[in-house]
Coordinates of C-alpha atoms (C1' of nucleotides) in Angstrom, one line a residue:
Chain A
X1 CA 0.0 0.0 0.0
X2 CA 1.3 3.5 -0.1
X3 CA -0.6 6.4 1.9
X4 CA -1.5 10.0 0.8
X5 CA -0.8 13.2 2.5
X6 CA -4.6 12.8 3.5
X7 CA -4.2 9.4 4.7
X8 CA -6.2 7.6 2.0
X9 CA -5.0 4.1 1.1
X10 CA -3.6 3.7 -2.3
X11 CA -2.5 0.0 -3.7
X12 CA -0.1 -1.6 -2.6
X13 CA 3.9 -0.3 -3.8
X14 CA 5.4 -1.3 -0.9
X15 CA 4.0 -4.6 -0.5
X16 CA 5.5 -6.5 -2.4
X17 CA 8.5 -5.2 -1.7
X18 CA 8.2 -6.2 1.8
X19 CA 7.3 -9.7 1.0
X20 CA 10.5 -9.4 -1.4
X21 CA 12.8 -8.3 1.3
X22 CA 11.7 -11.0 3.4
X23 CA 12.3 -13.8 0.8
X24 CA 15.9 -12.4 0.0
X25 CA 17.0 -12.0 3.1
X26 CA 16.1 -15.7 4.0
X27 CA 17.7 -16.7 0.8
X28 CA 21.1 -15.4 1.7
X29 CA 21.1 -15.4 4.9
X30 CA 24.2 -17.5 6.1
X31 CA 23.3 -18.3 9.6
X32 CA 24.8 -21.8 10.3
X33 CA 21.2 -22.2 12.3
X34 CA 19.1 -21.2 8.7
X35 CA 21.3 -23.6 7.0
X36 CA 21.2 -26.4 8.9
X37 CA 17.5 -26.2 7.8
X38 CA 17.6 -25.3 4.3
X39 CA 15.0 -23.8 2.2
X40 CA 13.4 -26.2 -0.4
X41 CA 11.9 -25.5 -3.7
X42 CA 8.8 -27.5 -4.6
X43 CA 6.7 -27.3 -7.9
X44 CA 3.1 -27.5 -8.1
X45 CA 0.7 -28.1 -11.2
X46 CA -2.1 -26.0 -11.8
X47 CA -5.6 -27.4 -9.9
X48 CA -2.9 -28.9 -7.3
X49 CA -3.7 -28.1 -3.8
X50 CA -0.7 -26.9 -1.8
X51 CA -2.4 -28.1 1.5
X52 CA -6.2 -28.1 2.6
X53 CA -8.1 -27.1 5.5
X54 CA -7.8 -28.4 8.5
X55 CA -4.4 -30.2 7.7
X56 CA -1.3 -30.4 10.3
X57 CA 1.8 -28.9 10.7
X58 CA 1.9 -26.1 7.7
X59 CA 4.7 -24.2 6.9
X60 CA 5.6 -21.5 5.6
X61 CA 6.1 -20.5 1.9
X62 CA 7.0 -17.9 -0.5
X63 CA 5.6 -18.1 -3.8
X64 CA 8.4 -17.7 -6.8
X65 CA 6.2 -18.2 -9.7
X66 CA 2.5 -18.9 -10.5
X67 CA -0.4 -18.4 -8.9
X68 CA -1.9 -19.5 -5.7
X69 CA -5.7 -19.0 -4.3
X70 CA -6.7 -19.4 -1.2
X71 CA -10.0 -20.7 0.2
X72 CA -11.6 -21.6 2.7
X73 CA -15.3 -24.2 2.6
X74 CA -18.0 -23.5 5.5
X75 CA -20.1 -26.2 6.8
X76 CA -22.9 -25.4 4.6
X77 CA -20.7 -25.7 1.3
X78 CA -20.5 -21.7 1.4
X79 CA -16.7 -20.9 -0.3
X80 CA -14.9 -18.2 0.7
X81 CA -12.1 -17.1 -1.7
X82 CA -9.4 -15.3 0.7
X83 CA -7.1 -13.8 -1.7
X84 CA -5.2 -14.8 -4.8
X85 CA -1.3 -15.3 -3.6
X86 CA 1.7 -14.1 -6.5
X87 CA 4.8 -14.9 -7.4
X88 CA 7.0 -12.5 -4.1
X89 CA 3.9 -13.3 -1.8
X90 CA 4.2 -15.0 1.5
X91 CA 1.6 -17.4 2.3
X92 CA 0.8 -20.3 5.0
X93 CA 1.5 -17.5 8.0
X94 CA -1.2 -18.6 10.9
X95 CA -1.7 -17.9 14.4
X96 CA -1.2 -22.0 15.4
X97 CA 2.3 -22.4 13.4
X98 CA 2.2 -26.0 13.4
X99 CA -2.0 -26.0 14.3
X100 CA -4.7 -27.4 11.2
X101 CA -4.9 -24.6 8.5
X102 CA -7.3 -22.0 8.6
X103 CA -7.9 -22.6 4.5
X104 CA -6.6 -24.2 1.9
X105 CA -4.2 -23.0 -1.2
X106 CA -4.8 -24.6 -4.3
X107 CA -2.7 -24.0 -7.5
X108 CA -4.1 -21.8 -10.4
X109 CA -1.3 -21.9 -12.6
X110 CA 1.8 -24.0 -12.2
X111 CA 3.9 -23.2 -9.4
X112 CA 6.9 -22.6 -7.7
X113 CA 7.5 -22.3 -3.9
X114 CA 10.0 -22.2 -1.5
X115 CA 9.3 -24.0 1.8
X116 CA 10.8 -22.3 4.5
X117 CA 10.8 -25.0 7.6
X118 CA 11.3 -24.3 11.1
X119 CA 9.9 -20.5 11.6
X120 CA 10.5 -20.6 14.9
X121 CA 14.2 -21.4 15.1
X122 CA 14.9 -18.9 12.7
X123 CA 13.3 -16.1 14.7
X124 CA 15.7 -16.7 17.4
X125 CA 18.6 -16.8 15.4
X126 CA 17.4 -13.5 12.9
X127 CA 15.7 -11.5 14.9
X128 CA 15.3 -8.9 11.6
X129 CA 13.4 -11.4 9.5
X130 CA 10.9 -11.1 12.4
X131 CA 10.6 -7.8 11.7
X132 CA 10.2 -8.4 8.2
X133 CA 7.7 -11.3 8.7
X134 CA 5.5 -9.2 10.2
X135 CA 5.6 -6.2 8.4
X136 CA 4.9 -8.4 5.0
X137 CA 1.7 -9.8 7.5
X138 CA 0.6 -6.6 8.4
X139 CA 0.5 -5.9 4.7
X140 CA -1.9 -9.0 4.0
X141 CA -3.7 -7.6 7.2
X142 CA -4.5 -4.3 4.7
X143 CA -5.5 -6.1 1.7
X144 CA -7.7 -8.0 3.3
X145 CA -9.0 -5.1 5.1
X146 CA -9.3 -2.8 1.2
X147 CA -11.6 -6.0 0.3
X148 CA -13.9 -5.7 3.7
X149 CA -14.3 -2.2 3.0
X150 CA -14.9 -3.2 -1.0
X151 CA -17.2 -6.0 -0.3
X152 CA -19.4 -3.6 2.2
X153 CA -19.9 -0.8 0.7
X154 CA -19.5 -0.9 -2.9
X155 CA -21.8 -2.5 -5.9
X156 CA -20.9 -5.4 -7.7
X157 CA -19.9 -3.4 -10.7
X158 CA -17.4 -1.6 -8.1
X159 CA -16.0 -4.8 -6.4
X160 CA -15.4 -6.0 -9.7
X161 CA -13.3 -2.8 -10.7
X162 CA -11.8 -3.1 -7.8
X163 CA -10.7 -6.3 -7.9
X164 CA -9.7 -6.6 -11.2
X165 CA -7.3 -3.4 -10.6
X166 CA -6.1 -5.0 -7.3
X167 CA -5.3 -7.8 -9.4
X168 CA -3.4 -6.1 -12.3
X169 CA -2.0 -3.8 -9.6
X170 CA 0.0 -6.0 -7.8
X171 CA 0.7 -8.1 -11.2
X172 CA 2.3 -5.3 -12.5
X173 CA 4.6 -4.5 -10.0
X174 CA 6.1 -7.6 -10.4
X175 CA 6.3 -7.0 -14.1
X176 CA 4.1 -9.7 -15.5
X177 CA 1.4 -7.7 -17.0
X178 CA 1.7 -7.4 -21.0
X179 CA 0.2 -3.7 -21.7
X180 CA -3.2 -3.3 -19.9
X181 CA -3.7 -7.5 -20.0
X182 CA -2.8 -9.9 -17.5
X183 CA -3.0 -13.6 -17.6
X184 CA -6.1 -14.4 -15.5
X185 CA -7.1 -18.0 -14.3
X186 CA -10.1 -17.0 -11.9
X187 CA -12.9 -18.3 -13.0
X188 CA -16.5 -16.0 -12.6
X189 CA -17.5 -18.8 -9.5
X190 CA -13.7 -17.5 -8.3
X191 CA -14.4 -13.9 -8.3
X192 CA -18.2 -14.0 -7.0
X193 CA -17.1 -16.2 -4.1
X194 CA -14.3 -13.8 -3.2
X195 CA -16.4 -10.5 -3.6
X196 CA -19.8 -12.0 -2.4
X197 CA -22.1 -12.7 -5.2
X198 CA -23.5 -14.8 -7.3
X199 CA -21.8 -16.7 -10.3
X200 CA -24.3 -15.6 -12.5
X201 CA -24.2 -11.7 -11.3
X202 CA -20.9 -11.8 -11.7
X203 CA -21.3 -13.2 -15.2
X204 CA -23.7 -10.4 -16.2
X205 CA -22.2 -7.6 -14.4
X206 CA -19.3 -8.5 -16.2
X207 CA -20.9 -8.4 -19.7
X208 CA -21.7 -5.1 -18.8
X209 CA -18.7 -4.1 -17.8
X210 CA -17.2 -5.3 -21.5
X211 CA -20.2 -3.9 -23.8
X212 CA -19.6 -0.4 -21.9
X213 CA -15.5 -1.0 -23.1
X214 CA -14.6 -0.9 -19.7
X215 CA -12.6 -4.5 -19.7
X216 CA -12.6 -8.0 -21.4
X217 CA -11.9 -11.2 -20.5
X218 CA -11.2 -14.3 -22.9
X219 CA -9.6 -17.2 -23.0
X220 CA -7.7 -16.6 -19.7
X221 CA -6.8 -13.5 -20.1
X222 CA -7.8 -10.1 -19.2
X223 CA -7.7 -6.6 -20.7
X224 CA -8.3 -3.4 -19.3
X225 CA -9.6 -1.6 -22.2
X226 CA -10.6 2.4 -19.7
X227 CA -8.3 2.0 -17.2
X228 CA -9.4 5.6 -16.0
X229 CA -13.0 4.9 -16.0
X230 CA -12.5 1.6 -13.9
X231 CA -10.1 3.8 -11.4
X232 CA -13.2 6.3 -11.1
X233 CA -15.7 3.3 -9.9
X234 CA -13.6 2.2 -7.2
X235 CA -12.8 5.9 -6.1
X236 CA -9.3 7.3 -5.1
X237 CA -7.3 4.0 -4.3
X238 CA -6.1 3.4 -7.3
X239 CA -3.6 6.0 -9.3
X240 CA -4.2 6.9 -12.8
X241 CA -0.8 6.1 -13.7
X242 CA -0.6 4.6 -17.0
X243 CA 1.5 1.4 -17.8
X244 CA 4.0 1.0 -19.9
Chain B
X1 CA -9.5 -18.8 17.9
X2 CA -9.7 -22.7 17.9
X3 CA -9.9 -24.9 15.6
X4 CA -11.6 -28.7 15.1
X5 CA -11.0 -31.9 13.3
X6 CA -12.3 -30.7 10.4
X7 CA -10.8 -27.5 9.8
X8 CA -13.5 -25.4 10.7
X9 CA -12.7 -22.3 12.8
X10 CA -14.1 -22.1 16.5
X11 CA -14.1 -18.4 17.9
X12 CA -10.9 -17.7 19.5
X13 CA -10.1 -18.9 22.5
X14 CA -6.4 -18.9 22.4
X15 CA -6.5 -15.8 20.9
X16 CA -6.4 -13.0 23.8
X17 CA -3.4 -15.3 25.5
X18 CA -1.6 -14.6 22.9
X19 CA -2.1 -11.0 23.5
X20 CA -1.9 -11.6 27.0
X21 CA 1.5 -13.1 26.8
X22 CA 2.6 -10.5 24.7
X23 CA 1.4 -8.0 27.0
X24 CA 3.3 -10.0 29.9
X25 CA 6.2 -10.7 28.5
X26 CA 6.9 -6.9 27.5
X27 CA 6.3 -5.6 30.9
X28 CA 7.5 -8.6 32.8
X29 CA 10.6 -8.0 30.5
X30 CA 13.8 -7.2 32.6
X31 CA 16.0 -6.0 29.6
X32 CA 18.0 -3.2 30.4
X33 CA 17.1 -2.0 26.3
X34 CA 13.7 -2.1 27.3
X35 CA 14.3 -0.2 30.7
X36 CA 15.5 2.5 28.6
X37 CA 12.3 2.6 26.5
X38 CA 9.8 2.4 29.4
X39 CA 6.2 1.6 29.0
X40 CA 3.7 4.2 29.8
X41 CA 0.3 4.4 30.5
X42 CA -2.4 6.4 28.9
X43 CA -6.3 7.1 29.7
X44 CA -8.4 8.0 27.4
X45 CA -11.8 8.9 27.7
X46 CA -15.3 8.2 25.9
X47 CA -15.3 9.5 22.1
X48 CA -12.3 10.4 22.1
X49 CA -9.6 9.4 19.5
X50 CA -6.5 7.6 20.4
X51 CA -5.1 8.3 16.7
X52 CA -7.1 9.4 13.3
X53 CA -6.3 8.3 10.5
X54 CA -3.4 9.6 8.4
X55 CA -1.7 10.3 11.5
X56 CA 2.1 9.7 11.4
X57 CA 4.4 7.8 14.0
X58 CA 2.2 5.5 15.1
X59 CA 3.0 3.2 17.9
X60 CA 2.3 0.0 19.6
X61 CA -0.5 -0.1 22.1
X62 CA -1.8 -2.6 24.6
X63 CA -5.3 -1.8 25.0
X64 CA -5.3 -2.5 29.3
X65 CA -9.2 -1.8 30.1
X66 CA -12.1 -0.1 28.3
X67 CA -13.6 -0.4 24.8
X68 CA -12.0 1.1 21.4
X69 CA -12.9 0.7 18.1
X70 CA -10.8 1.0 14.7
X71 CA -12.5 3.0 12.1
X72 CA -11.5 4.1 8.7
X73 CA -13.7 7.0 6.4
X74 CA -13.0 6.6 2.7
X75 CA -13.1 9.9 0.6
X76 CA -16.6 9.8 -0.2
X77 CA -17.9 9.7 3.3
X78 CA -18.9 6.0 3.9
X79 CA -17.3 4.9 7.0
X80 CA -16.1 1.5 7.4
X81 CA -15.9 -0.2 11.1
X82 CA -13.6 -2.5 11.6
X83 CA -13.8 -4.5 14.8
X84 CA -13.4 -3.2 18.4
X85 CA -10.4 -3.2 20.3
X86 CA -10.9 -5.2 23.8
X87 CA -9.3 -5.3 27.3
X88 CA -5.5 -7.5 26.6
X89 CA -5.6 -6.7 22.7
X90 CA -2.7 -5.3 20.8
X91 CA -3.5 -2.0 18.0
X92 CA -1.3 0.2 16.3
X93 CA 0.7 -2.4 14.6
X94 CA 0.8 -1.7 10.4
X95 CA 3.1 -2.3 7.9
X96 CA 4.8 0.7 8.2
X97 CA 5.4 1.4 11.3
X98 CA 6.1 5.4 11.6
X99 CA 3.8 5.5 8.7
X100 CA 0.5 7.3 8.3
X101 CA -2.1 5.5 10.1
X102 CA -4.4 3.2 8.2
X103 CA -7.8 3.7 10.3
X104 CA -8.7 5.9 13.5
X105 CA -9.0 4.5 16.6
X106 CA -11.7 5.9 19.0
X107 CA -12.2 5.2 22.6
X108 CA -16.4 4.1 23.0
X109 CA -15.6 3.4 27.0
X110 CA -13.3 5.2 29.1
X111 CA -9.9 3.4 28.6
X112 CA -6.6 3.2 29.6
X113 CA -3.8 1.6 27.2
X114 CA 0.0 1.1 27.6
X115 CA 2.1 2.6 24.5
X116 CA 5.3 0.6 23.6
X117 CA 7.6 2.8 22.1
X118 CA 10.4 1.5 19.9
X119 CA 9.2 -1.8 19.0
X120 CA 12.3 -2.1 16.1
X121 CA 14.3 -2.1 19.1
X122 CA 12.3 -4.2 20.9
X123 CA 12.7 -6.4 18.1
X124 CA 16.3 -6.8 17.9
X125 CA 16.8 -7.6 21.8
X126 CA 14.0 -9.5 22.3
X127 CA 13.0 -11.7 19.5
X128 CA 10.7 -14.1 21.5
X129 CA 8.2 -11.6 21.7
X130 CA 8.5 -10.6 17.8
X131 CA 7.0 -14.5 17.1
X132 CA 4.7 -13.6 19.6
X133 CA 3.4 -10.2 18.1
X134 CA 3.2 -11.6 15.0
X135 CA 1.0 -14.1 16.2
X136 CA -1.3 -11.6 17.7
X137 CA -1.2 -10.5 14.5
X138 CA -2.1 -13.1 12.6
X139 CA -5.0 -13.7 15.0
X140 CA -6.2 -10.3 14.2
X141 CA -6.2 -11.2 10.8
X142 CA -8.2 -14.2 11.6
X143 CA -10.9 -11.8 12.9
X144 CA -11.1 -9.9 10.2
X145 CA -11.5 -12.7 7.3
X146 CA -14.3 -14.2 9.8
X147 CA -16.0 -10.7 9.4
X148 CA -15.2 -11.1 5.5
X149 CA -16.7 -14.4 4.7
X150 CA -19.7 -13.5 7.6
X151 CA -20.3 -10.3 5.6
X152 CA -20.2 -11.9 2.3
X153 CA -22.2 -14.9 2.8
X154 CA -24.3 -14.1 5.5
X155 CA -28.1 -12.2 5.5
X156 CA -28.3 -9.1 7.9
X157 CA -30.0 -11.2 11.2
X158 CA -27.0 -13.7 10.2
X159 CA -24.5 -11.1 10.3
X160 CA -25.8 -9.3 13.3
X161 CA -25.9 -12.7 15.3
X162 CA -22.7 -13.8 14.2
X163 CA -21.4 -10.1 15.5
X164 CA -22.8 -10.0 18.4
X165 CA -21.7 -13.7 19.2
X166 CA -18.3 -12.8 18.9
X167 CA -18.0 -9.5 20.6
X168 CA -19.8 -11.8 23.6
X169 CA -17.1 -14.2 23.5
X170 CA -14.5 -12.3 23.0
X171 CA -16.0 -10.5 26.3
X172 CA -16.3 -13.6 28.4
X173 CA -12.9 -14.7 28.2
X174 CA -12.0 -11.6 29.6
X175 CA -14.3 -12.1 32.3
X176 CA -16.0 -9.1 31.5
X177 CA -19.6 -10.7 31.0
X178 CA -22.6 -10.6 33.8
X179 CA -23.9 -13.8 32.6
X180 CA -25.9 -13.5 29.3
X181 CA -25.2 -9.6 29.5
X182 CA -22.4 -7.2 28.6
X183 CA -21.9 -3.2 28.2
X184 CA -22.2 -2.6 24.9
X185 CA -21.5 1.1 23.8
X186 CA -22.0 0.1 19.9
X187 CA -24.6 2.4 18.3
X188 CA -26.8 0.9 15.6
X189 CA -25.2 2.7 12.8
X190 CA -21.5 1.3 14.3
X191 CA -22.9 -2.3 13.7
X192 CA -24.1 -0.9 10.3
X193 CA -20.9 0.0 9.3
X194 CA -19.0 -2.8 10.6
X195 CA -21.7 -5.2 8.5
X196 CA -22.1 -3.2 5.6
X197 CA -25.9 -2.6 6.4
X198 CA -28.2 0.6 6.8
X199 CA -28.5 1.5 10.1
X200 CA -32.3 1.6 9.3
X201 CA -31.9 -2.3 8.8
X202 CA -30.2 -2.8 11.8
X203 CA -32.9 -1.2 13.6
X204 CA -35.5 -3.5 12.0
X205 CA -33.2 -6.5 12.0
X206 CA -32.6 -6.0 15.8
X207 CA -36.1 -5.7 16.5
X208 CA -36.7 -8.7 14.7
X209 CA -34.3 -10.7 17.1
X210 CA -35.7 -8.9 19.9
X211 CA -39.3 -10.0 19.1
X212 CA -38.4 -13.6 18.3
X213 CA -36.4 -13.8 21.8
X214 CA -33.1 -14.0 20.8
X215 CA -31.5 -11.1 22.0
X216 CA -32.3 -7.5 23.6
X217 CA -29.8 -3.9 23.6
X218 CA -31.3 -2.0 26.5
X219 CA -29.7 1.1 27.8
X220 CA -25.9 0.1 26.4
X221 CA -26.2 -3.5 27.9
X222 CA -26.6 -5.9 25.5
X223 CA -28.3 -9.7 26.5
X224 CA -28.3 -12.7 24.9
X225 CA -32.0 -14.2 25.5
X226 CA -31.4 -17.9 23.4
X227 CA -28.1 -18.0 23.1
X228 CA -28.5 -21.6 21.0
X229 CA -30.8 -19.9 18.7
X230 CA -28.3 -17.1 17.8
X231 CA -25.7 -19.9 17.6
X232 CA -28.1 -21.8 14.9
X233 CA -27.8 -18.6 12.7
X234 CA -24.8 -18.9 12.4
X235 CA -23.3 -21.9 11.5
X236 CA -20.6 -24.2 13.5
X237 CA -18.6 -21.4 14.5
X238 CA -19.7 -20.8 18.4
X239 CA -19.6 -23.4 20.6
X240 CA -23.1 -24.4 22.3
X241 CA -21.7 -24.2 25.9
X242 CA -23.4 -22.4 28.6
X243 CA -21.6 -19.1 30.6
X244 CA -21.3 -19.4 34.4
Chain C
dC1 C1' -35.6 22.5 29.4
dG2 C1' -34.2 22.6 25.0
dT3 C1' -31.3 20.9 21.4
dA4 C1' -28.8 17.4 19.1
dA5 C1' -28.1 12.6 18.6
dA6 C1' -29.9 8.2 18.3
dG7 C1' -33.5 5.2 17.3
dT8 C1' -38.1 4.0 14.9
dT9 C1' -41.5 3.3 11.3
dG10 C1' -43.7 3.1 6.4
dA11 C1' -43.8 2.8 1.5
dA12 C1' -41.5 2.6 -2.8
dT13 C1' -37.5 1.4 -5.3
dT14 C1' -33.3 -1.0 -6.6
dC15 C1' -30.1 -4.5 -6.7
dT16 C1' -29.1 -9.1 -6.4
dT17 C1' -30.6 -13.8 -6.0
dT18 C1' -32.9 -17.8 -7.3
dC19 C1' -34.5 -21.2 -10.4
dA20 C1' -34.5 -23.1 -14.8
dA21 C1' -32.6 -23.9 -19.1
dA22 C1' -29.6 -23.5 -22.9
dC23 C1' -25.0 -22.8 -24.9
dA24 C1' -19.9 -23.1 -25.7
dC25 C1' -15.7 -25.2 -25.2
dG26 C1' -12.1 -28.7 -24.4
dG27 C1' -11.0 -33.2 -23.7
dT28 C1' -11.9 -38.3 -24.1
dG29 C1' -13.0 -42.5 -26.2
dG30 C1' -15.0 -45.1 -29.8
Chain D
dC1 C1' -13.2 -37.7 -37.0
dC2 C1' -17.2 -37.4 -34.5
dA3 C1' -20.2 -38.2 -30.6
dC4 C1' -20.2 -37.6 -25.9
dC5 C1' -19.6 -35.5 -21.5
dG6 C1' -18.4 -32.3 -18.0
dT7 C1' -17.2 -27.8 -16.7
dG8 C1' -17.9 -23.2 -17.2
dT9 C1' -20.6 -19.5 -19.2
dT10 C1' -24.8 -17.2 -20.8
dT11 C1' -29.7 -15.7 -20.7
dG12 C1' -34.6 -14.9 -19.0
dA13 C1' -38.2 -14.1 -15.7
dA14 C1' -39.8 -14.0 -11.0
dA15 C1' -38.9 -13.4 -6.1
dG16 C1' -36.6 -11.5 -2.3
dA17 C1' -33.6 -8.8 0.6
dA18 C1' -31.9 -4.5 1.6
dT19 C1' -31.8 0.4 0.5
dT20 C1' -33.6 4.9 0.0
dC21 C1' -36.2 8.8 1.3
dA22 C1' -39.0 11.1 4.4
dA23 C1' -40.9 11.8 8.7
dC24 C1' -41.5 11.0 13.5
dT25 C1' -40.3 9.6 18.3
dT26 C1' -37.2 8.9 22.0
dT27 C1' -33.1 9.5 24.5
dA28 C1' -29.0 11.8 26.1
dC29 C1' -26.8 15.8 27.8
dG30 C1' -25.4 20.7 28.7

DNA sequence: CGTAAAGTTGAATTCTTTCAAACACGGTGG
DNA sequence: CCACCGTGTTTGAAAGAATTCAACTTTACG
């Protein structure tokens, strides 16, 4: 997120920068502790869950390349859809380290992750990694926060904008973003369950969306075709910058 | 929170320990770094803002007794709640820490909370209680995707229920419950903004619950009438057992 | 005691859901 | 190569939940 002068919330800059400075200092750190525990690389296919609800002993992981979701099933069948994790992003952080995970993380696109065992010793040993941790939590706090705030008060028309730009936001930061398109793998069922509505709402509110020019989506991909005019549904917390 | 077999997520009972240890093991702490950086207490009255929003060099606070709740006003007026701030929790922590302040935080009782200056220094000397903020942390985060998926997926009584469930609980592990009854300084239009409903349904929705016997706000005091009922609306989340 | 803030009520409107059904696409097996 | 099948998307019409607007009542507080 970065912060205006009047304290509005923009997107996220610094985020993934946080999450980024994390990762890298674990990766060459040269602790004899961190090494005695070294960090693993694992790949994932798309549709492949990295770990499900309720299962033991998680760890933690940083996410090199892909494109991880993260939901959670209620009793009643209900899905929530937490947040999509990208490539820089932390995820599998809980309260319980080693306690049964809160939701699960299932694989979009193929990925990449590096599994970072034994959290705990490593705080003791790096103290600043601590720090580090829990700034790059504090910054998942806020984006889950933004979509509260989105999902409360705005239309579906809005919490679409906004999560589409959210999405190309932090995709472009990263550099993987081709013009105003992004490789999308949410499916409509992804995006109503993680803004609240319907499947079909979502499917009409997003024809809408694209006869009015505002964006497209096809065949996995999505283009923001008035970047300014989706900026001006969601309000001020996006800039108007353009990319390159 | 807690958690059983299945995954599903119990209200938090472990949660304010792990504020509580946090809070104990910074001012049990015997460093001679954290000497230098002493703890002080604050009081605060009713209404009155801790912080707004936007405000710069934050810090850490414990919140010791009294009620406080963490808004945030977006540019065109609509106010988002949320949660409230209870005797033993941490606030203040954001990503960047001396940065401007992501939401206001308002005393609704008269409070008193203990500021922890220089928490990067704290940091560095005392890393046990880094794993422990940031477990705080991550069970505030918790909280808040509960309030996402209740506000997404959940009708207004659901959402009230589900609200007022949790404030209860949260309440009662403090001791700070008279039985089926606690002070609750929320007005109508805080729970509006904290659900992402009118305050005018609310007021229906409350009378609703009110007429049915499930719960009554009289004079600030809030009491839970069939507390199995409320329970029933929403979902597996609350336990069933009965308060001294 | 008077004013402002909070709560209450009704009726009409709007947005979103629900249900039901059809369509498009990609992959599989015959 | 085509028929088949499942998943995901599309469309329509009716029903429902929550909002809006406007007015009124009660409560809190100096």
């Amino acid at each position: 997120m970065y912060f205006r002068s009047n304290g509005s919330i923009g997107l996220c800059y610094t985020c993934p920068n946080r999450h980024f400075r994390f990762c890298q200092s674990l990766l060459s750190s040269s602790s004899t502790e961190f090494d005695a525990h070294a960090v693993k690389n694992l790949a994932y296919t798309a549709k492949q869950y990295l770990y499900h609800q309720g299962d033991m002993n998680n760890e933690l992981f940083i996410l090199r390349e892909g494109w991880v979701m993260l939901t959670r099933l209620s009793d009643d069948g209900d899905r929530q859809v937490f947040r999509s994790v990208l490539p820089g992003d932390l995820l599998g952080f809980q309260q319980h380290l080693h306690g049964p995970a809160v939701y699960s993380a299932i694989a979009l696109l193929d990925s990449v992750v590096c599994k970072v065992p034994n959290i705990v010793r490593l705080y003791s040993t790096q103290p600043e990694l601590a720090l580090s941790l829990a700034s790059s939590e504090a910054c998942d706090m806020m984006l889950t926060e933004m979509y509260l705030t989105n999902v409360t008060h705005r239309s579906a028309r809005e919490r679409i904008a906004f999560m589409v730009l959210e999405l190309y936001h932090r995709l472009r930061l990263r550099g993987l973003n081709k013009g105003y398109a992004i490789q999308f793998p949410l499916k409509q069922e992804d995006i109503a369950d993680t803004l609240g509505l319907t499947a079909i709402h979502v499917n009409r509110t997003l024809h809408a969306l694209k006869d009015e020019g505002l964006l497209e989506i096809h065949k996995h991909e999505l283009t923001i075709l008035d970047y300014d005019a989706l900026c001006s549904l969601v309000g001020s917390e996006f800039e108007t910058s353009v990319p390159d």
